Tab-separated table of C-alpha atoms in Angstrom:
chain	number	residue	atom	x	y	z
A	1	MET	CA	0.231	0.023	0.322
A	2	ILE	CA	2.731	2.736	1.043
A	3	THR	CA	5.212	0.976	-2.024
A	4	GLU	CA	1.967	1.750	-4.399
A	5	ILE	CA	1.572	5.921	-2.819
A	6	TRP	CA	4.779	6.292	-3.722
A	7	LYS	CA	5.190	5.216	-7.051
A	8	ASN	CA	2.285	6.779	-7.529
A	9	SER	CA	3.505	9.925	-6.388
A	10	ILE	CA	6.775	9.909	-8.680
A	11	ARG	CA	4.931	8.940	-12.002
A	12	PHE	CA	2.394	11.850	-11.015
A	13	ILE	CA	5.629	14.212	-10.835
A	14	ILE	CA	7.672	12.710	-14.182
A	15	LEU	CA	4.213	12.350	-15.856
A	16	VAL	CA	3.679	16.180	-15.570
A	17	LEU	CA	6.714	17.456	-16.144
A	18	LEU	CA	6.883	14.793	-19.283
A	19	GLN	CA	3.786	16.948	-20.342
A	20	THR	CA	4.940	20.252	-19.410
A	21	LEU	CA	8.369	20.587	-19.577
A	22	ILE	CA	8.675	18.664	-22.993
A	23	VAL	CA	5.419	16.958	-25.000
A	24	LYS	CA	4.097	20.183	-24.676
A	25	ASN	CA	7.414	21.685	-27.008
A	26	ILE	CA	7.200	18.691	-29.445
A	27	PRO	CA	5.509	20.867	-32.815
A	28	LEU	CA	3.152	18.712	-34.020
A	29	GLY	CA	0.881	21.014	-36.067
A	30	ALA	CA	-2.128	22.287	-34.333
A	31	TYR	CA	-4.516	19.103	-35.091
A	32	PHE	CA	-2.179	16.788	-32.440
A	33	VAL	CA	-2.200	18.210	-29.511
A	34	PRO	CA	-1.044	15.093	-27.254
A	35	MET	CA	-1.442	14.515	-23.765
A	36	PRO	CA	0.593	11.868	-21.921
A	37	TYR	CA	0.118	13.112	-18.515
A	38	LEU	CA	-3.898	11.437	-18.581
A	39	LEU	CA	-1.794	8.238	-18.118
A	40	PHE	CA	-1.494	8.829	-14.164
A	41	ILE	CA	-5.601	9.226	-14.227
A	42	LEU	CA	-5.583	5.986	-16.388
A	43	MET	CA	-3.289	4.113	-14.097
A	44	LEU	CA	-4.307	3.922	-11.027
A	45	PRO	CA	-4.812	0.670	-9.123
A	46	PHE	CA	-8.084	-1.174	-9.566
A	47	GLU	CA	-9.306	-0.234	-5.879
A	48	THR	CA	-8.349	3.174	-5.726
A	49	MET	CA	-11.575	4.835	-3.823
A	50	PRO	CA	-13.621	6.420	-6.390
A	51	MET	CA	-13.655	9.968	-4.255
A	52	VAL	CA	-10.011	9.590	-3.854
A	53	VAL	CA	-9.678	9.585	-7.725
A	54	LEU	CA	-11.811	12.113	-8.469
A	55	PHE	CA	-9.088	14.357	-6.077
A	56	LEU	CA	-6.240	13.177	-7.822
A	57	SER	CA	-7.679	13.658	-11.260
A	58	PHE	CA	-8.335	17.147	-9.542
A	59	PHE	CA	-5.302	17.686	-9.100
A	60	THR	CA	-3.495	16.779	-11.864
A	61	GLY	CA	-5.260	19.247	-13.790
A	62	LEU	CA	-4.642	21.987	-11.299
A	63	ALA	CA	-0.982	20.716	-11.637
A	64	VAL	CA	-0.976	21.076	-15.084
A	65	ASP	CA	-3.120	23.718	-15.799
A	66	ILE	CA	-0.855	26.223	-13.708
A	67	PHE	CA	2.087	25.462	-16.344
A	68	TYR	CA	-0.130	25.442	-19.319
A	69	ASP	CA	-1.910	29.439	-17.878
A	70	THR	CA	-5.219	27.911	-18.791
A	71	GLN	CA	-6.048	27.925	-15.217
A	72	GLY	CA	-8.935	25.592	-14.445
A	73	VAL	CA	-9.220	24.085	-18.118
A	74	HIS	CA	-7.131	20.801	-17.698
A	75	ALA	CA	-8.605	20.403	-13.793
A	76	SER	CA	-12.357	20.476	-15.384
A	77	ALA	CA	-11.927	17.570	-18.156
A	78	CYS	CA	-9.799	16.095	-15.496
A	79	VAL	CA	-12.697	15.690	-13.047
A	80	LEU	CA	-15.221	14.553	-16.269
A	81	MET	CA	-12.604	11.823	-16.851
A	82	GLY	CA	-11.756	11.224	-13.234
A	83	TYR	CA	-15.616	10.639	-12.489
A	84	LEU	CA	-16.832	8.571	-15.802
A	85	ARG	CA	-13.438	5.951	-14.475
A	86	PHE	CA	-15.654	4.468	-12.293
A	87	TYR	CA	-18.072	3.576	-15.363
A	88	PHE	CA	-15.474	2.702	-17.673
A	89	LEU	CA	-13.938	-0.334	-15.046
A	90	ARG	CA	-17.399	-1.531	-14.377
A	91	LEU	CA	-18.200	-1.878	-17.658
A	92	LEU	CA	-15.211	-3.732	-18.431
A	93	SER	CA	-14.792	-5.388	-15.560
A	94	PRO	CA	-14.576	-9.425	-15.866
A	95	ARG	CA	-16.888	-11.816	-14.289
A	96	GLU	CA	-15.119	-12.630	-11.515
A	97	GLY	CA	-14.452	-8.517	-10.717
A	98	TYR	CA	-10.197	-7.713	-11.112
A	99	GLU	CA	-7.690	-9.218	-8.880
A	100	VAL	CA	-5.211	-7.207	-6.562
A	101	THR	CA	-2.753	-8.386	-7.718
A	102	GLU	CA	-3.658	-6.584	-11.800
A	103	LYS	CA	-3.295	-3.747	-12.558
A	104	PRO	CA	-4.688	-1.361	-15.066
A	105	THR	CA	-1.549	-1.883	-17.944
A	106	VAL	CA	-1.500	-3.274	-20.864
A	107	GLN	CA	1.021	-5.976	-19.393
A	108	PHE	CA	-1.630	-7.150	-17.341
A	109	MET	CA	-5.112	-6.745	-19.347
A	110	GLY	CA	-4.382	-7.248	-22.659
A	111	ASN	CA	-4.657	-4.831	-25.736
A	112	THR	CA	-8.112	-5.171	-26.558
A	113	TRP	CA	-9.217	-4.274	-23.010
A	114	PHE	CA	-6.614	-1.595	-22.548
A	115	LEU	CA	-7.636	0.182	-26.125
A	116	SER	CA	-11.189	-0.038	-24.745
A	117	TYR	CA	-10.920	1.548	-21.744
A	118	ALA	CA	-7.939	3.978	-22.771
A	119	VAL	CA	-9.664	5.093	-25.333
A	120	PRO	CA	-13.216	5.949	-25.212
A	121	MET	CA	-11.984	8.249	-21.831
A	122	LEU	CA	-9.137	10.080	-23.812
A	123	LEU	CA	-11.874	11.101	-26.959
A	124	VAL	CA	-13.982	12.185	-23.829
A	125	HIS	CA	-11.242	14.320	-22.086
A	126	HIS	CA	-10.529	15.860	-25.385
A	127	LEU	CA	-13.928	16.144	-26.536
A	128	PHE	CA	-14.774	18.057	-22.894
A	129	PHE	CA	-10.843	20.261	-23.324
A	130	PHE	CA	-11.092	21.020	-26.436
A	131	TYR	CA	-15.161	22.879	-26.700
A	132	LEU	CA	-14.329	23.933	-23.026
A	133	GLU	CA	-11.092	25.666	-24.004
A	134	GLU	CA	-13.028	27.326	-27.059
A	135	PHE	CA	-15.847	28.430	-25.008
A	136	GLY	CA	-18.756	27.886	-27.862
A	137	PHE	CA	-18.956	25.944	-31.246
A	138	ASP	CA	-17.675	28.987	-33.215
A	139	ASP	CA	-15.240	26.157	-35.463
A	140	PHE	CA	-17.639	23.007	-34.568
A	141	PHE	CA	-15.086	20.891	-37.259
A	142	PHE	CA	-11.872	22.611	-36.663
A	143	THR	CA	-12.572	21.651	-32.999
A	144	LEU	CA	-13.502	18.011	-33.142
A	145	LEU	CA	-10.768	17.086	-36.353
A	146	LYS	CA	-8.036	18.525	-33.359
A	147	THR	CA	-10.049	16.233	-30.971
A	148	LEU	CA	-9.416	13.091	-33.017
A	149	GLY	CA	-6.475	13.651	-33.722
A	150	SER	CA	-5.150	14.550	-30.217
A	151	THR	CA	-7.427	11.661	-29.268
A	152	LEU	CA	-4.903	9.227	-31.936
A	153	ALA	CA	-1.442	11.060	-30.301
A	154	SER	CA	-2.492	11.178	-26.749
A	155	PHE	CA	-2.683	7.057	-27.536
A	156	VAL	CA	0.157	6.864	-29.026
A	157	PHE	CA	2.231	8.566	-26.993
A	158	ILE	CA	0.305	6.490	-23.790
A	159	TYR	CA	0.927	3.065	-25.774
A	160	ILE	CA	4.786	3.764	-26.036
A	161	ILE	CA	5.428	5.410	-22.649
A	162	GLN	CA	3.973	2.313	-21.179
A	163	PHE	CA	5.985	0.181	-24.450
A	164	LEU	CA	9.246	1.396	-22.991
A	165	PHE	CA	9.001	1.817	-19.243
A	166	TYR	CA	6.747	-1.505	-17.552
A	167	ARG	CA	6.754	-4.794	-17.500
A	168	LYS	CA	4.670	-7.478	-15.582
A	169	ASP	CA	7.385	-7.809	-12.771
A	170	GLY	CA	9.308	-4.928	-13.561
A	171	VAL	CA	9.705	-1.812	-10.799
A	172	LEU	CA	7.769	0.211	-11.998
A	173	ALA	CA	4.715	-1.757	-12.687
B	1	MET	CA	-46.625	18.997	26.094
B	2	SER	CA	-43.134	17.069	26.066
B	3	ARG	CA	-45.138	15.079	24.134
B	4	VAL	CA	-45.828	17.032	21.065
B	5	ARG	CA	-42.593	18.222	21.407
B	6	ILE	CA	-40.509	14.868	20.996
B	7	PHE	CA	-42.917	14.671	18.244
B	8	ILE	CA	-41.783	17.096	16.832
B	9	ASP	CA	-38.144	16.726	17.420
B	10	SER	CA	-38.125	13.170	15.636
B	11	GLN	CA	-40.332	14.427	12.637
B	12	GLY	CA	-37.168	16.749	12.059
B	13	LEU	CA	-34.565	14.819	12.482
B	14	TRP	CA	-36.498	12.247	10.227
B	15	GLY	CA	-36.427	14.731	7.719
B	16	MET	CA	-32.362	15.632	8.226
B	17	ARG	CA	-31.844	11.699	7.859
B	18	ASN	CA	-33.335	11.842	5.001
B	19	LEU	CA	-31.140	14.576	3.300
B	20	LEU	CA	-28.284	12.518	4.706
B	21	ASN	CA	-29.231	9.236	3.522
B	22	LEU	CA	-29.344	11.581	0.043
B	23	VAL	CA	-25.713	13.110	0.696
B	24	TYR	CA	-24.999	9.523	1.290
B	25	ARG	CA	-26.426	7.549	-1.457
B	26	TYR	CA	-25.223	10.374	-4.365
B	27	HIS	CA	-21.944	11.918	-3.146
B	28	TYR	CA	-19.680	10.767	-5.544
B	29	PHE	CA	-21.762	12.610	-7.828
B	30	ILE	CA	-22.401	15.658	-5.220
B	31	LEU	CA	-18.467	15.401	-5.236
B	32	PHE	CA	-18.332	15.464	-8.961
B	33	LEU	CA	-20.479	18.507	-9.261
B	34	VAL	CA	-18.927	20.386	-6.321
B	35	LEU	CA	-15.073	19.638	-8.211
B	36	GLN	CA	-16.474	20.747	-11.611
B	37	ALA	CA	-18.204	23.713	-9.524
B	38	ILE	CA	-14.793	24.650	-8.494
B	39	CYS	CA	-13.119	24.247	-12.300
B	40	MET	CA	-15.683	26.447	-13.575
B	41	LEU	CA	-15.299	29.638	-10.914
B	42	LEU	CA	-11.844	29.312	-12.121
B	43	ILE	CA	-12.164	29.463	-15.707
B	44	VAL	CA	-14.692	32.482	-15.048
B	45	ASN	CA	-12.222	33.989	-13.150
B	46	ASN	CA	-9.341	34.046	-15.812
B	47	ARG	CA	-11.608	34.835	-18.547
B	48	SER	CA	-12.548	37.969	-17.394
B	49	VAL	CA	-10.199	40.761	-18.512
B	50	GLN	CA	-10.300	42.672	-15.616
B	51	SER	CA	-8.962	39.950	-13.105
B	52	THR	CA	-5.734	38.765	-12.497
B	53	ALA	CA	-5.153	34.185	-12.264
B	54	ILE	CA	-4.684	33.007	-9.263
B	55	PHE	CA	-3.035	29.654	-10.471
B	56	ASN	CA	-0.473	30.301	-13.366
B	57	SER	CA	3.401	30.424	-14.286
B	58	THR	CA	4.555	33.019	-12.191
B	59	ASN	CA	4.263	30.994	-9.144
B	60	ALA	CA	7.760	30.401	-7.801
B	61	VAL	CA	7.909	26.709	-8.551
B	62	SER	CA	6.783	26.957	-12.055
B	63	ALA	CA	8.439	29.504	-13.098
B	64	ASN	CA	11.793	28.364	-11.604
B	65	LEU	CA	11.665	25.293	-13.861
B	66	PHE	CA	10.821	27.419	-16.925
B	67	ASN	CA	13.676	29.374	-15.761
B	68	ALA	CA	16.455	26.229	-16.174
B	69	VAL	CA	14.771	24.521	-19.021
B	70	ALA	CA	14.771	28.248	-20.653
B	71	SER	CA	18.446	28.584	-19.647
B	72	THR	CA	19.510	25.146	-21.100
B	73	LYS	CA	17.736	25.796	-24.159
B	74	GLU	CA	19.795	28.942	-24.705
B	75	TYR	CA	23.033	27.146	-25.150
B	76	LEU	CA	21.181	25.179	-28.188
B	77	SER	CA	20.587	28.122	-29.800
B	78	LEU	CA	23.009	30.603	-29.962
B	79	LYS	CA	24.288	30.445	-32.960
B	80	GLU	CA	21.175	31.650	-34.258
B	81	GLU	CA	20.783	34.455	-31.527
B	82	ASN	CA	24.215	35.995	-32.381
B	83	LYS	CA	23.050	36.149	-36.015
B	84	LYS	CA	19.994	37.840	-35.051
B	85	LEU	CA	21.380	39.826	-32.158
B	86	ALA	CA	24.549	40.716	-34.833
B	87	GLU	CA	22.114	41.732	-37.538
B	88	GLU	CA	19.822	44.011	-34.931
B	89	VAL	CA	23.375	45.629	-33.955
B	90	ALA	CA	24.271	46.488	-37.608
B	91	PHE	CA	20.421	48.097	-38.208
B	92	LEU	CA	21.256	50.114	-34.824
B	93	HIS	CA	24.840	51.334	-35.838
B	94	ASN	CA	23.375	52.633	-39.250
B	95	GLN	CA	20.359	55.312	-37.401
B	96	LEU	CA	23.413	56.352	-35.208
B	97	LYS	CA	24.033	60.113	-35.778
B	98	SER	CA	28.142	58.798	-36.148
B	99	SER	CA	27.106	56.780	-39.296
B	100	TYR	CA	25.595	60.136	-41.049
B	101	ASP	CA	28.109	62.807	-42.336
B	102	ILE	CA	27.301	66.366	-41.419
B	103	LEU	CA	26.953	68.597	-44.086
B	104	ASP	CA	27.163	71.883	-43.011
B	105	MET	CA	27.072	72.608	-38.723
B	106	GLN	CA	25.114	75.837	-39.033
B	107	ALA	CA	21.698	74.358	-41.033
B	108	PRO	CA	18.980	73.982	-38.456
B	109	GLN	CA	17.721	70.724	-38.571
B	110	PHE	CA	20.666	69.237	-36.966
B	111	MET	CA	20.437	72.183	-34.096
B	112	LYS	CA	18.442	69.675	-32.173
B	113	ASN	CA	17.046	70.905	-28.151
B	114	ASP	CA	17.172	67.550	-26.078
B	115	SER	CA	14.641	69.649	-23.620
B	116	LEU	CA	12.612	69.367	-26.891
B	117	PHE	CA	12.296	66.254	-26.570
B	118	ARG	CA	10.322	63.727	-23.981
B	119	LYS	CA	10.523	60.046	-23.561
B	120	LYS	CA	7.784	58.315	-24.789
B	121	TYR	CA	8.736	54.408	-24.698
B	122	VAL	CA	10.859	52.724	-22.337
B	123	PHE	CA	12.733	49.353	-23.775
B	124	HIS	CA	13.084	46.573	-21.187
B	125	ASN	CA	15.379	43.233	-22.419
B	126	ALA	CA	13.356	40.035	-21.423
B	127	GLN	CA	13.407	36.543	-22.163
B	128	VAL	CA	10.905	34.205	-22.746
B	129	ILE	CA	11.272	31.576	-20.561
B	130	ASN	CA	8.030	29.414	-21.559
B	131	SER	CA	5.795	29.486	-24.300
B	132	SER	CA	3.003	27.570	-26.694
B	133	SER	CA	1.637	28.061	-30.071
B	134	ASN	CA	-0.287	24.858	-30.586
B	135	LEU	CA	-3.256	26.481	-28.140
B	136	ASN	CA	-6.360	28.412	-29.141
B	137	LYS	CA	-4.910	30.772	-26.521
B	138	ASN	CA	-1.211	30.429	-26.305
B	139	PHE	CA	0.582	32.079	-23.357
B	140	LEU	CA	3.937	33.276	-22.913
B	141	THR	CA	6.437	33.747	-19.869
B	142	LEU	CA	8.390	36.209	-19.355
B	143	ASN	CA	12.216	36.586	-16.731
B	144	ILE	CA	10.819	39.993	-15.820
B	145	GLY	CA	8.650	41.199	-13.723
B	146	SER	CA	7.538	44.070	-11.267
B	147	ASN	CA	10.898	44.422	-9.632
B	148	GLN	CA	12.535	45.251	-13.102
B	149	GLY	CA	9.102	47.898	-13.805
B	150	VAL	CA	7.132	45.729	-16.033
B	151	ALA	CA	3.212	46.029	-15.338
B	152	LYS	CA	-0.216	45.371	-16.760
B	153	ASP	CA	-0.142	45.589	-20.503
B	154	TYR	CA	3.222	46.605	-22.006
B	155	ALA	CA	3.946	45.602	-24.904
B	156	ILE	CA	6.255	42.841	-26.177
B	157	ILE	CA	8.426	42.561	-29.191
B	158	ASN	CA	11.636	41.194	-30.539
B	159	SER	CA	13.916	41.656	-33.323
B	160	GLU	CA	11.417	39.952	-36.009
B	161	GLY	CA	7.794	42.033	-34.686
B	162	ILE	CA	5.192	41.987	-32.494
B	163	VAL	CA	5.213	39.059	-30.470
B	164	GLY	CA	2.000	40.024	-27.015
B	165	VAL	CA	0.925	42.605	-24.614
B	166	VAL	CA	1.541	41.479	-20.641
B	167	LYS	CA	-1.122	39.941	-18.995
B	168	ASP	CA	0.102	38.926	-15.039
B	169	VAL	CA	3.123	40.400	-12.886
B	170	SER	CA	5.130	39.181	-10.172
B	171	PRO	CA	7.553	40.538	-8.727
B	172	ASN	CA	10.406	38.340	-11.120
B	173	PHE	CA	8.535	36.916	-13.785
B	174	CYS	CA	5.471	38.033	-15.772
B	175	THR	CA	2.559	35.937	-18.117
B	176	ALA	CA	1.574	37.972	-21.041
B	177	LEU	CA	-1.125	37.045	-24.104
B	178	SER	CA	0.773	36.431	-27.372
B	179	VAL	CA	-0.092	37.216	-30.583
B	180	LEU	CA	-1.781	33.910	-31.218
B	181	HIS	CA	-4.514	34.153	-28.742
B	182	THR	CA	-8.241	34.341	-30.109
B	183	GLU	CA	-9.145	37.405	-28.240
B	184	GLN	CA	-6.174	39.218	-28.623
B	185	ILE	CA	-6.588	42.367	-31.200
B	186	ILE	CA	-3.876	44.590	-31.875
B	187	ASN	CA	-4.709	47.596	-34.069
B	188	CYS	CA	-2.390	48.058	-37.334
B	189	LYS	CA	-2.164	49.256	-40.638
B	190	ILE	CA	-0.700	48.847	-44.606
B	191	LYS	CA	2.598	50.172	-44.507
B	192	LYS	CA	1.179	51.253	-48.116
B	193	ASP	CA	-1.254	53.173	-47.586
B	194	GLY	CA	-1.934	53.882	-44.573
B	195	VAL	CA	-5.313	52.000	-44.235
B	196	PHE	CA	-5.792	50.180	-40.347
B	197	GLY	CA	-7.462	46.958	-39.545
B	198	PRO	CA	-7.942	44.931	-36.040
B	199	LEU	CA	-5.460	41.764	-36.681
B	200	SER	CA	-6.453	38.813	-34.922
B	201	TRP	CA	-5.461	35.296	-35.004
B	202	ASP	CA	-8.058	32.605	-35.341
B	203	GLY	CA	-6.416	30.054	-33.902
B	204	LYS	CA	-5.277	27.387	-36.400
B	205	ASP	CA	-1.893	27.992	-37.885
B	206	PHE	CA	0.717	30.046	-36.336
B	207	ARG	CA	2.493	31.007	-38.982
B	208	TYR	CA	-0.799	33.677	-40.565
B	209	ALA	CA	-3.376	36.214	-38.932
B	210	HIS	CA	-6.324	37.903	-40.396
B	211	LEU	CA	-6.292	41.569	-40.881
B	212	MET	CA	-10.096	42.423	-41.394
B	213	GLU	CA	-12.074	45.034	-42.383
B	214	VAL	CA	-10.185	46.959	-45.042
B	215	PRO	CA	-12.242	49.293	-46.636
B	216	THR	CA	-12.090	47.887	-50.600
B	217	TYR	CA	-10.549	51.115	-51.736
B	218	SER	CA	-7.637	50.914	-49.838
B	219	LYS	CA	-5.113	49.451	-53.308
B	220	VAL	CA	-3.784	46.041	-51.143
B	221	MET	CA	-2.038	43.684	-52.846
B	222	LYS	CA	0.147	40.524	-51.919
B	223	GLY	CA	3.229	41.038	-50.695
B	224	ASP	CA	2.483	45.132	-48.731
B	225	THR	CA	4.148	45.165	-45.815
B	226	ILE	CA	1.767	45.587	-42.472
B	227	LEU	CA	2.751	47.444	-39.472
B	228	THR	CA	1.404	48.497	-35.621
B	229	SER	CA	-0.462	51.617	-36.586
B	230	SER	CA	-0.659	54.818	-34.693
B	231	LEU	CA	-4.559	54.000	-33.237
B	232	SER	CA	-2.981	51.771	-30.527
B	233	SER	CA	-2.112	52.632	-27.079
B	234	ILE	CA	0.243	50.400	-26.376
B	235	PHE	CA	2.567	49.588	-29.045
B	236	PRO	CA	4.669	51.702	-30.571
B	237	GLU	CA	3.907	52.466	-34.384
B	238	GLY	CA	5.683	51.235	-37.183
B	239	ILE	CA	6.703	48.116	-35.719
B	240	MET	CA	6.830	44.638	-38.501
B	241	VAL	CA	3.719	42.606	-38.079
B	242	GLY	CA	4.237	40.364	-40.998
B	243	ILE	CA	3.658	40.330	-45.343
B	244	VAL	CA	0.062	39.778	-46.449
B	245	GLU	CA	-0.419	36.468	-48.025
B	246	SER	CA	-3.855	36.744	-49.573
B	247	VAL	CA	-6.638	39.612	-49.916
B	248	ILE	CA	-10.127	37.739	-49.233
B	249	ARG	CA	-13.314	40.104	-50.282
B	250	LYS	CA	-16.061	37.303	-48.629
B	251	PRO	CA	-19.734	37.884	-50.603
B	252	GLY	CA	-21.766	40.441	-48.974
B	253	GLU	CA	-18.938	41.902	-47.013
B	254	ALA	CA	-18.222	45.801	-47.844
B	255	PHE	CA	-14.776	44.974	-46.667
B	256	TYR	CA	-11.119	43.190	-47.821
B	257	THR	CA	-9.775	40.144	-44.851
B	258	LEU	CA	-6.448	39.914	-45.177
B	259	THR	CA	-4.257	36.923	-44.705
B	260	VAL	CA	-0.901	38.378	-42.790
B	261	LYS	CA	1.657	35.776	-42.411
B	262	LEU	CA	3.525	37.109	-39.167
B	263	HIS	CA	6.455	38.008	-39.485
B	264	THR	CA	7.440	36.839	-35.950
B	265	ASP	CA	9.006	33.629	-35.125
B	266	PHE	CA	6.605	31.789	-32.756
B	267	LYS	CA	8.257	28.901	-32.996
B	268	LYS	CA	11.764	29.806	-31.566
B	269	LEU	CA	10.797	32.403	-29.153
B	270	ASN	CA	13.859	33.536	-26.987
B	271	TYR	CA	15.073	37.168	-26.141
B	272	VAL	CA	12.054	39.924	-26.452
B	273	THR	CA	12.008	43.228	-25.618
B	274	VAL	CA	9.102	45.005	-23.263
B	275	ILE	CA	8.278	48.482	-23.941
B	276	GLU	CA	6.814	51.010	-21.579
B	277	ASN	CA	4.333	53.530	-22.950
B	278	LYS	CA	5.086	56.515	-20.493
B	279	TYR	CA	1.397	58.636	-21.749
B	280	LYS	CA	-0.610	55.380	-22.315
B	281	MET	CA	-2.685	55.761	-18.859
B	282	GLU	CA	-3.090	59.581	-19.660
B	283	GLN	CA	-4.495	58.490	-22.822
B	284	ASP	CA	-6.369	55.683	-21.271
B	285	SER	CA	-7.804	57.757	-18.368
B	286	LEU	CA	-8.970	60.687	-20.947
B	287	GLU	CA	-11.008	58.097	-23.592
B	288	LYS	CA	-12.693	56.372	-20.136
B	289	THR	CA	-13.181	60.131	-19.767
B	290	LEU	CA	-14.946	60.397	-22.836
B	291	LYS	CA	-16.642	57.435	-23.323
B	292	ASN	CA	-18.146	57.472	-19.219
B	293	SER	CA	-20.172	60.859	-20.459
B	294	GLU	CA	-20.958	59.743	-23.710
B	295	LYS	CA	-22.932	56.921	-21.448
B	296	LYS	CA	-24.879	59.343	-19.458
B	297	LYS	CA	-26.112	61.056	-22.773
């Protein structure tokens, strides 16, 4: 339990710094805005209480907001994503529930499970984020394309991070 | 008497318990709503022009982090920066009095009495330590603040052209709205004929902005230069903005909309100059009293 808290805290710091100091400066054009820091919310252990997930999502969003000068926009989208995580997990849960030893990663749950878990949540987050950032529907289709492109970019980033740093028996998992 | 009282009490308790039950059953959803409400408050607070942001990158932790990253990046772009600075030094040398030859000492145009001139613009050097260009609303963080004499609404330019306008200030840092901010409007003019209009960015391509409401009598063409106009109380007149890329007249409109290729490379911001307009306060307060008196009518 204690080690879980440490692992997640370190993951939080690394992902927020990765997002704000490195990924933010990668020029990919207006249609691709990757947000790999969302991996933190995705990778919280299965047994984390939903209330705790909500609070952690809020603080993750706020931390990124500070670096992006977008006060509240990231936080709001993250809170929505954290709120829906509970329902997505219930929807995707195997018949006998999740094992204590399992973690919400590709290595433990397989490609199909992770794809159907991460992509809808990223999509919801990005949809909400980009329309909230624009504060209206003036450029409806541009924002929609941006959402789809960014979801793809975020997922690719998250998938690569998982493959590079996480193994089933690894220290970080 | 006492029996009645107990009855009322238990009634009251029962209602209270119902409420608590409700809170307990939907606590997850209620917490979600509370957190969303906080977020919305923060967003609305940040959107109004008057207020200053509570959580922004001028705070000590993030600003120092950005500073560290910027100073490492500085080494990588030294060569290019040197070239730019050398070009600018040469340009300024060309304007020096010493680089002109005086033809006739008695000629009146060289009798320059300094007390005739009042300093209107004050320039501060600064470095961009954080910037973005792929969002709808892009911000910059600079490494100078109120201790170095910076305040809200100072203009930011670099050797290439306009960069942005200062928004929030802390003792040693400031944040600024970039030109690439969808709510930022800067008054510009066409160099050739002096026709002016508002320049704004549509949130799409960081290389292009749009100059709106250009009257159709203007003989503007592709390749014309766009400069800041004297109508802007923030920017000095005649700062480089960009080159006209295309001239479009939308059906049913009495104006041209120009696509302007911005001369500033927003992907490579490093050293910038912050400009203080000494007369801004005077001009603004005068214009405000005019507006207020118009309202009263």
